[in-house]
Amino acid sequence: MKTLNKIIISLVFLLTLKAGIVNAQDINWNDVENGKKHFVTLSLGEDNSSYYGLTYGYNIGNTKLPLILDAEFSVPFGEDVFDDWNSRIGLQTKLWSHSDLWWSAKASVVTRKFESEVANLLNFGSSLSTLFGYQKSKWGIAAEFTYDRSEITKIKNGITKDYYPEITDGWYNTAGGNFKIGLQANASIKSTNLFLRFGKTYGQDFEHNPTVPFYAKVGISKSF
């Protein structure tokens, strides 16, 4: 039984390596205050695997309480594009601002899929991120803190069954997560926003960290 548990843990760990964990806040809040409603972002990233993604956000709030509802879909680079993917639906808001300083938070529901000859994994989780930044009209910088948590995973075993026939398919409790701490910088040209994000990833206990504990993301967003 201990061997089977180690196999299951390894499979889920493989999922987190292949499917980049993303919960980025790519909104320039000055655009929201100027009445922009739609936000589209194209991005490239490195988070144990190289990936690219598309995000669409819609402003459902107002100038006093801005609320951005968005959806993101990303896939790692490779031949079989849709074998592995990461999707997220989130809601973010600006909690506080004073002069050029601001503080925002975002909560998301995350779905991840990883497919290989070893096993097919479908994972559901959640994430919470917060940024504290300084934003001028054409540039800005912010500190980022994110917690990403796996909740439950459906495992369909492949060749693993050849070596461990007693292993079973089904849903497994895979509670656990990662912390991300980093910096974000952006440059704005009218309604176009360029951003760069980088930082370090820690295991939930700050001891069992990823093999490559760094992440980075670059992208371009357009508001209208």
Rosetta silent file (secondary structure, phi, psi, omega in degrees, C-alpha in Angstrom):
SEQUENCE: MKTLNKIIISLVFLLTLKAGIVNAQDINWNDVENGKKHFVTLSLGEDNSSYYGLTYGYNIGNTKLPLILDAEFSVPFGEDVFDDWNSRIGLQTKLWSHSDLWWSAKASVVTRKFESEVANLLNFGSSLSTLFGYQKSKWGIAAEFTYDRSEITKIKNGITKDYYPEITDGWYNTAGGNFKIGLQANASIKSTNLFLRFGKTYGQDFEHNPTVPFYAKVGISKSF
SCORE:     score description
SCORE:     0.000 S_00000001
   1 L     0.000  -39.341  178.475    0.000    0.000    0.000 S_00000001
   2 H   -61.852  -37.995  179.236    2.840    2.403    0.766 S_00000001
   3 H   -64.319  -42.274  179.273    4.272    1.752   -2.711 S_00000001
   4 H   -63.732  -41.282  178.838    0.917    2.516   -4.348 S_00000001
   5 H   -62.690  -39.252  178.056    0.594    5.725   -2.363 S_00000001
   6 H   -64.908  -37.255  178.870    4.058    6.799   -3.500 S_00000001
   7 H   -64.465  -45.197 -179.561    3.084    6.090   -7.107 S_00000001
   8 H   -62.677  -44.354  178.331   -0.063    8.186   -6.804 S_00000001
   9 H   -61.398  -40.325  179.633    1.851   11.048   -5.194 S_00000001
  10 H   -65.025  -38.427  179.496    4.461   10.856   -7.973 S_00000001
  11 H   -64.144  -44.839  179.779    1.765   10.993  -10.659 S_00000001
  12 H   -66.516  -38.300  176.587    0.203   14.098   -9.166 S_00000001
  13 H   -61.207  -38.370  177.715    3.648   15.676   -8.760 S_00000001
  14 H   -63.596  -37.095  177.474    4.223   15.003  -12.464 S_00000001
  15 H   -60.007  -46.424 -177.942    0.994   16.816  -13.220 S_00000001
  16 H   -67.514  -25.082  177.718    2.160   19.934  -11.407 S_00000001
  17 H   -76.071  -41.750 -174.485    5.457   19.839  -13.301 S_00000001
  18 H   -78.790  -38.170 -178.040    3.939   19.497  -16.765 S_00000001
  19 L   -99.672  109.144 -176.902    0.995   21.868  -16.400 S_00000001
  20 L   -58.422  139.673  179.107    2.217   25.328  -15.445 S_00000001
  21 L   -90.684  119.353 -175.982    0.471   26.832  -12.445 S_00000001
  22 L  -132.162  136.599  173.386   -0.858   30.230  -13.357 S_00000001
  23 L  -150.840   45.538 -169.873   -2.952   32.753  -11.523 S_00000001
  24 L   -72.481  146.451  171.039   -1.552   35.936  -12.967 S_00000001
  25 L  -106.063  104.012 -174.057   -3.032   39.384  -12.505 S_00000001
  26 L  -107.719   18.749 -176.476   -2.387   41.114  -15.815 S_00000001
  27 L   -90.532  132.739  168.724   -4.766   44.049  -15.385 S_00000001
  28 L   -90.557  110.516 -173.517   -3.611   47.666  -15.469 S_00000001
  29 H   -66.624  -18.382  174.092   -6.044   49.208  -12.984 S_00000001
  30 H   -64.481  -36.014  177.214   -5.637   52.619  -14.620 S_00000001
  31 H   -65.193  -37.594  177.984   -7.393   51.164  -17.680 S_00000001
  32 H   -63.817  -45.149  179.493  -10.271   50.017  -15.471 S_00000001
  33 H   -64.621  -25.545  178.328  -10.608   53.503  -13.982 S_00000001
  34 L   -86.314    7.719  173.197  -10.640   54.918  -17.528 S_00000001
  35 L    93.759    7.844  178.872  -13.716   52.843  -18.357 S_00000001
  36 L   -69.617  139.481 -176.934  -12.186   49.884  -20.195 S_00000001
  37 L  -110.726  -31.053 -174.143  -14.423   46.794  -20.102 S_00000001
  38 E  -115.419  140.049 -178.799  -12.579   44.087  -22.068 S_00000001
  39 E  -137.134  121.442 -179.754   -9.044   42.761  -21.483 S_00000001
  40 E  -120.823  130.773 -175.981   -7.262   40.248  -23.741 S_00000001
  41 E  -130.014  131.370  170.506   -3.807   38.885  -22.866 S_00000001
  42 E  -109.036  134.976 -174.671   -1.359   36.700  -24.788 S_00000001
  43 E  -143.925  156.412  171.968    1.473   35.254  -22.703 S_00000001
  44 E  -126.724  142.464 -177.456    4.505   32.968  -22.672 S_00000001
  45 E  -149.355  167.325  175.884    5.841   31.410  -19.511 S_00000001
  46 E  -133.566  117.384 -178.883    8.234   29.012  -17.837 S_00000001
  47 L  -149.531   69.108 -170.201    7.025   27.102  -14.780 S_00000001
  48 L    73.934  -22.383  169.655    8.814   23.720  -14.842 S_00000001
  49 L  -142.500  155.033  177.711    7.580   23.550  -18.443 S_00000001
  50 E   -85.758  134.293 -176.028    7.376   26.192  -21.169 S_00000001
  51 E  -142.141  166.244  172.915    3.815   27.193  -21.990 S_00000001
  52 E  -136.778  152.621 -173.745    1.725   29.769  -23.817 S_00000001
  53 E  -153.565  167.567  179.296   -1.738   31.008  -22.988 S_00000001
  54 E  -131.190  134.216  179.681   -4.691   33.275  -23.718 S_00000001
  55 E  -128.955  138.476  172.748   -6.726   35.210  -21.139 S_00000001
  56 E  -125.490  130.731  178.459   -9.949   37.179  -21.502 S_00000001
  57 E  -125.557  148.013  179.315  -11.271   39.431  -18.764 S_00000001
  58 E  -132.192  132.824 -179.189  -14.467   41.455  -18.451 S_00000001
  59 E   -81.986  109.691 -179.789  -15.112   44.291  -16.024 S_00000001
  60 L  -103.106    3.733 -177.762  -18.376   43.543  -14.207 S_00000001
  61 L  -103.276 -150.354  178.956  -17.852   46.185  -11.520 S_00000001
  62 L  -140.273 -175.171 -176.063  -17.694   49.959  -11.399 S_00000001
  63 L   -67.610  -29.649  179.527  -15.137   52.665  -10.644 S_00000001
  64 L   -79.560  -36.443  178.950  -15.718   52.373   -6.876 S_00000001
  65 L  -133.511   82.537  179.514  -15.567   48.566   -6.788 S_00000001
  66 L   -70.472  129.315  177.907  -13.789   47.202   -9.894 S_00000001
  67 E  -129.731  121.676 -179.810  -14.417   43.490  -10.420 S_00000001
  68 E  -110.778  117.249  173.721  -12.750   41.604  -13.274 S_00000001
  69 E   -96.488  123.376 -176.626  -14.128   38.197  -14.213 S_00000001
  70 E  -138.572  162.794  178.040  -11.638   36.352  -16.402 S_00000001
  71 E  -134.885  138.606 -177.669  -10.842   32.989  -17.946 S_00000001
  72 E  -131.311  141.288  176.605   -7.409   31.661  -18.917 S_00000001
  73 E  -135.711  128.169 -179.159   -6.329   28.670  -20.959 S_00000001
  74 E  -138.266  151.640  178.470   -2.702   27.598  -21.390 S_00000001
  75 E  -137.626  147.604  176.731   -0.845   24.627  -22.872 S_00000001
  76 E   -76.360  155.171  174.794    2.836   23.608  -22.763 S_00000001
  77 L   -66.169  140.629 -179.790    4.916   23.609  -25.926 S_00000001
  78 L   163.881  175.984 -177.467    5.024   20.183  -27.580 S_00000001
  79 L   -74.228  -45.363 -179.114    3.742   18.024  -30.404 S_00000001
  80 L   -95.350   91.380 -168.495    0.480   16.905  -28.771 S_00000001
  81 H   -60.562  -45.941 -171.417   -0.918   20.283  -27.821 S_00000001
  82 H   -96.935   13.308  171.590   -4.061   19.257  -25.968 S_00000001
  83 H   -68.026  -38.751  178.666   -2.649   16.271  -24.064 S_00000001
  84 L  -120.939  135.446  175.513   -1.674   18.685  -21.285 S_00000001
  85 E  -158.497  165.216 -177.540   -3.527   21.886  -20.476 S_00000001
  86 E  -139.076  125.302  177.315   -4.384   24.285  -17.705 S_00000001
  87 E  -126.049  153.248 -177.038   -7.585   26.318  -17.402 S_00000001
  88 E  -151.849  138.785  171.545   -8.678   28.824  -14.824 S_00000001
  89 E  -120.843  126.123 -174.029  -11.720   30.979  -14.057 S_00000001
  90 E  -139.444  166.982  177.043  -11.096   33.813  -11.639 S_00000001
  91 E  -133.733  127.754 -178.693  -12.389   36.997  -10.071 S_00000001
  92 E  -131.848  153.738 -179.221  -10.108   39.859   -9.108 S_00000001
  93 E  -148.596  158.458  173.158  -10.584   43.270   -7.569 S_00000001
  94 E   -92.352  115.890 -175.417   -8.602   46.261   -6.368 S_00000001
  95 E   -80.178  -32.554 -174.273   -8.940   46.278   -2.591 S_00000001
  96 E  -158.696  148.419  173.591   -7.233   49.578   -1.863 S_00000001
  97 E  -153.078  148.429  176.695   -5.470   52.470   -3.577 S_00000001
  98 E  -151.513  116.643 -175.625   -3.862   55.720   -2.530 S_00000001
  99 L    57.369 -120.113 -179.492   -2.240   58.048   -5.022 S_00000001
 100 L   -96.449    2.021  178.606   -0.108   55.714   -7.207 S_00000001
 101 E   -90.492  148.315  178.673   -0.117   52.822   -4.728 S_00000001
 102 E  -153.656  158.844  179.270   -2.576   49.938   -5.035 S_00000001
 103 E  -139.818  127.586 -177.707   -3.393   46.532   -3.599 S_00000001
 104 E  -131.140  163.771  178.619   -5.360   43.825   -5.409 S_00000001
 105 E  -143.538  153.054 -178.186   -6.475   40.230   -4.846 S_00000001
 106 E  -145.803  134.802  176.013   -7.643   37.398   -7.057 S_00000001
 107 E  -120.109  139.637 -175.271   -9.338   34.040   -6.396 S_00000001
 108 E  -140.704  153.650  168.318   -9.559   31.297   -9.034 S_00000001
 109 E  -105.450  129.428 -171.886  -10.822   27.810   -9.690 S_00000001
 110 E  -118.423  137.838  172.975   -8.199   25.766  -11.580 S_00000001
 111 E  -126.084  130.598 -178.308   -8.512   22.662  -13.769 S_00000001
 112 E  -129.871  144.726  177.956   -5.414   20.840  -15.033 S_00000001
 113 E  -132.559  138.226  176.104   -4.974   17.836  -17.315 S_00000001
 114 E  -137.901  131.167 -177.363   -1.904   15.691  -18.006 S_00000001
 115 E  -128.353  130.708  176.113   -1.836   12.715  -20.339 S_00000001
 116 L  -154.450  177.078  177.985    0.950   10.158  -20.854 S_00000001
 117 L   -69.672  -19.548  178.157    1.449    6.428  -21.252 S_00000001
 118 L   -74.341  -48.288 -178.265    1.925    6.220  -17.487 S_00000001
 119 E  -169.586  157.401  170.126   -1.439    7.764  -16.566 S_00000001
 120 E  -106.261  128.879 -176.049   -4.062   10.350  -17.462 S_00000001
 121 E  -122.347  133.279  173.214   -4.678   12.906  -14.731 S_00000001
 122 E  -124.528  115.514 -171.109   -7.509   15.410  -14.348 S_00000001
 123 E  -117.547  140.704  174.614   -6.974   17.732  -11.407 S_00000001
 124 E  -120.021  137.374 -178.620   -9.174   20.346   -9.760 S_00000001
 125 E  -154.748 -165.145 -179.258   -7.814   22.995   -7.449 S_00000001
 126 E  -147.939  163.257  177.915   -7.919   26.625   -6.424 S_00000001
 127 E  -149.766  152.940  178.403   -5.576   29.564   -6.138 S_00000001
 128 E  -138.920  129.464  179.628   -5.394   32.903   -4.384 S_00000001
 129 E  -133.622  154.786  176.156   -3.027   35.723   -5.248 S_00000001
 130 E  -141.773  143.194  178.228   -2.418   39.254   -4.051 S_00000001
 131 E  -127.407  142.470  172.690   -0.313   42.092   -5.451 S_00000001
 132 E  -125.503  120.260 -171.298    0.884   45.312   -3.885 S_00000001
 133 E  -142.631  177.321  177.502    2.197   47.792   -6.405 S_00000001
 134 E  -126.468  120.329 -173.677    3.088   51.255   -7.625 S_00000001
 135 E  -127.777  119.750  171.070    1.521   52.307  -10.931 S_00000001
 136 L   -98.545 -176.190 -176.439    2.194   55.413  -13.000 S_00000001
 137 L   -67.954  -30.941 -175.615    0.539   56.196  -16.321 S_00000001
 138 L  -117.922   -4.755  179.748    3.201   54.424  -18.416 S_00000001
 139 E  -157.562  163.252  179.443    4.895   51.984  -16.050 S_00000001
 140 E  -164.133  163.746  177.759    4.454   50.096  -12.825 S_00000001
 141 E  -146.128  147.164 -176.927    5.981   47.541  -10.482 S_00000001
 142 E  -150.741  153.072  172.183    4.411   45.200   -7.933 S_00000001
 143 E   -97.511  140.087 -173.390    5.233   42.453   -5.449 S_00000001
 144 E  -122.045  139.764  173.424    3.300   39.207   -5.898 S_00000001
 145 E  -136.432  125.175 -176.212    2.251   36.446   -3.496 S_00000001
 146 E  -133.412  140.638  171.412    0.284   33.399   -4.726 S_00000001
 147 E  -122.035  121.820  179.660   -0.951   30.189   -3.149 S_00000001
 148 E  -115.380  129.395 -172.217   -2.003   27.396   -5.535 S_00000001
 149 E  -128.640  131.886  171.144   -3.697   24.310   -4.080 S_00000001
 150 E   -87.628  137.551 -178.458   -4.596   20.926   -5.526 S_00000001
 151 E  -110.811  -52.058 -175.244   -7.832   19.494   -4.133 S_00000001
 152 E  -151.521  145.869 -176.359   -8.785   16.295   -5.973 S_00000001
 153 E  -134.984  133.621  172.743   -7.462   14.320   -8.955 S_00000001
 154 E   -94.956  122.721 -176.614   -9.032   11.712  -11.211 S_00000001
 155 E  -114.038  126.657  171.768   -6.404    9.138  -12.223 S_00000001
 156 E  -116.616  106.525 -171.967   -6.717    6.720  -15.124 S_00000001
 157 E   -74.848  148.229  177.194   -3.656    4.495  -15.011 S_00000001
 158 L  -109.005 -112.652 -176.879   -1.758    3.330  -18.082 S_00000001
 159 L   -69.703  -11.113  176.674    1.328    1.128  -18.060 S_00000001
 160 H   -57.085  -33.099 -178.866    1.494    1.473  -14.285 S_00000001
 161 H   -66.244  -23.485  178.800   -1.041   -1.369  -14.126 S_00000001
 162 H   -66.201  -28.896 -177.578    1.454   -3.683  -15.819 S_00000001
 163 H  -101.308  -27.751  179.597    3.704   -3.443  -12.769 S_00000001
 164 L  -132.637   79.927 -176.738    1.089   -2.894  -10.067 S_00000001
 165 L   -58.874  -23.844 -177.101   -2.144   -4.708  -11.103 S_00000001
 166 L   -78.785  -10.551  179.300   -3.773   -3.840   -7.774 S_00000001
 167 L   -68.386  141.765 -175.043   -3.670   -0.099   -8.474 S_00000001
 168 L  -118.672  150.348  173.059   -7.125    1.308   -9.219 S_00000001
 169 L   -79.816  163.743  175.292   -8.457    4.172  -11.289 S_00000001
 170 E   137.979 -167.576 -177.606  -10.662    6.811   -9.752 S_00000001
 171 E   -90.588  136.263 -179.695  -10.724    9.972   -7.689 S_00000001
 172 E  -129.475  140.248  173.936   -7.985   10.630   -5.126 S_00000001
 173 E   -72.176  117.348 -176.546   -7.639   13.275   -2.462 S_00000001
 174 E  -123.323   39.084 -176.589   -4.523   15.212   -3.483 S_00000001
 175 E   -59.631  132.395 -179.419   -4.680   18.133   -1.065 S_00000001
 176 E   158.080  165.405 -177.106   -1.501   20.219   -1.073 S_00000001
 177 E  -162.835 -173.011 -179.781   -0.066   23.257   -2.740 S_00000001
 178 E  -132.372  151.130  171.208    2.705   25.689   -3.587 S_00000001
 179 E  -106.058  142.881  174.606    3.563   29.256   -2.693 S_00000001
 180 E  -125.931  130.012  178.947    4.890   31.708   -5.281 S_00000001
 181 E  -127.763  124.978 -176.300    6.681   34.912   -4.334 S_00000001
 182 E  -163.019 -168.330 -179.890    7.893   37.294   -7.025 S_00000001
 183 E  -125.439  151.147  176.859    7.917   40.649   -8.765 S_00000001
 184 E  -132.094  135.492  175.807    5.945   42.039  -11.685 S_00000001
 185 E  -126.898  146.052  179.620    6.843   44.984  -13.918 S_00000001
 186 E  -141.480  153.103  174.083    4.745   46.541  -16.653 S_00000001
 187 E  -130.589  134.377 -174.951    4.977   49.217  -19.331 S_00000001
 188 E  -117.337  135.410  174.404    1.884   50.776  -20.907 S_00000001
 189 E  -126.889  100.389 -173.880    1.444   52.370  -24.311 S_00000001
 190 L    56.509 -117.078 -177.137   -2.091   53.765  -24.540 S_00000001
 191 L   -96.910   11.217  178.535   -4.387   50.706  -24.189 S_00000001
 192 E  -106.336  133.058 -176.848   -1.559   48.164  -24.627 S_00000001
 193 E  -123.614  122.636  175.379    0.155   46.744  -21.565 S_00000001
 194 E  -102.646  135.872 -178.041    3.463   44.822  -21.614 S_00000001
 195 E  -139.589  154.182  176.534    4.378   42.894  -18.491 S_00000001
 196 E  -135.922  132.434 -178.766    7.141   40.706  -17.094 S_00000001
 197 E  -132.325  137.543  176.386    6.804   38.487  -14.037 S_00000001
 198 E  -152.997  154.533 -179.452    9.392   36.324  -12.298 S_00000001
 199 E   178.431 -164.380 -175.354    9.848   34.747   -8.903 S_00000001
 200 E  -123.489  145.296  179.641   10.417   31.632   -6.830 S_00000001
 201 E  -108.453  135.449  178.425    8.166   28.674   -6.009 S_00000001
 202 E  -122.807  146.565  171.573    8.094   26.982   -2.609 S_00000001
 203 E   -66.782  161.643 -176.826    6.406   23.821   -1.433 S_00000001
 204 L   -57.081  -33.438  179.120    3.575   24.226    1.020 S_00000001
 205 L   -94.472    4.298 -179.954    5.873   23.259    3.897 S_00000001
 206 L    61.586   15.193  176.911    8.778   25.344    2.482 S_00000001
 207 L  -118.213  -46.382 -179.912   10.917   22.181    2.591 S_00000001
 208 L   -93.269   79.555 -176.498    9.788   19.985   -0.319 S_00000001
 209 L   -89.064  158.968  177.076   10.271   22.533   -3.084 S_00000001
 210 L   -59.132  154.792  179.245   10.058   21.902   -6.860 S_00000001
 211 L   -59.887  -42.128  174.330   13.197   20.693   -8.616 S_00000001
 212 L  -111.229   94.101 -169.694   13.233   23.933  -10.631 S_00000001
 213 L   -86.220   28.618 -179.810   11.866   26.404   -8.085 S_00000001
 214 E  -124.213  152.495  177.047   11.682   29.430  -10.377 S_00000001
 215 E  -139.192  157.849  178.688    8.986   30.786  -12.692 S_00000001
 216 E  -153.687  152.065  179.387    8.742   33.558  -15.269 S_00000001
 217 E  -153.074  139.569  176.560    6.093   34.985  -17.536 S_00000001
 218 E  -133.546  143.923 -178.102    5.992   37.642  -20.236 S_00000001
 219 E  -163.284  175.832  177.730    2.952   38.883  -22.073 S_00000001
 220 E  -136.555  133.242 -179.529    1.032   41.593  -23.840 S_00000001
 221 E  -126.150  152.158 -179.841   -2.511   42.681  -23.067 S_00000001
 222 E  -129.121  132.616  178.819   -4.986   44.920  -24.852 S_00000001
 223 E  -115.960  147.067  178.941   -7.915   46.725  -23.265 S_00000001
 224 L  -157.298    0.000    0.000  -10.915   48.232  -25.015 S_00000001
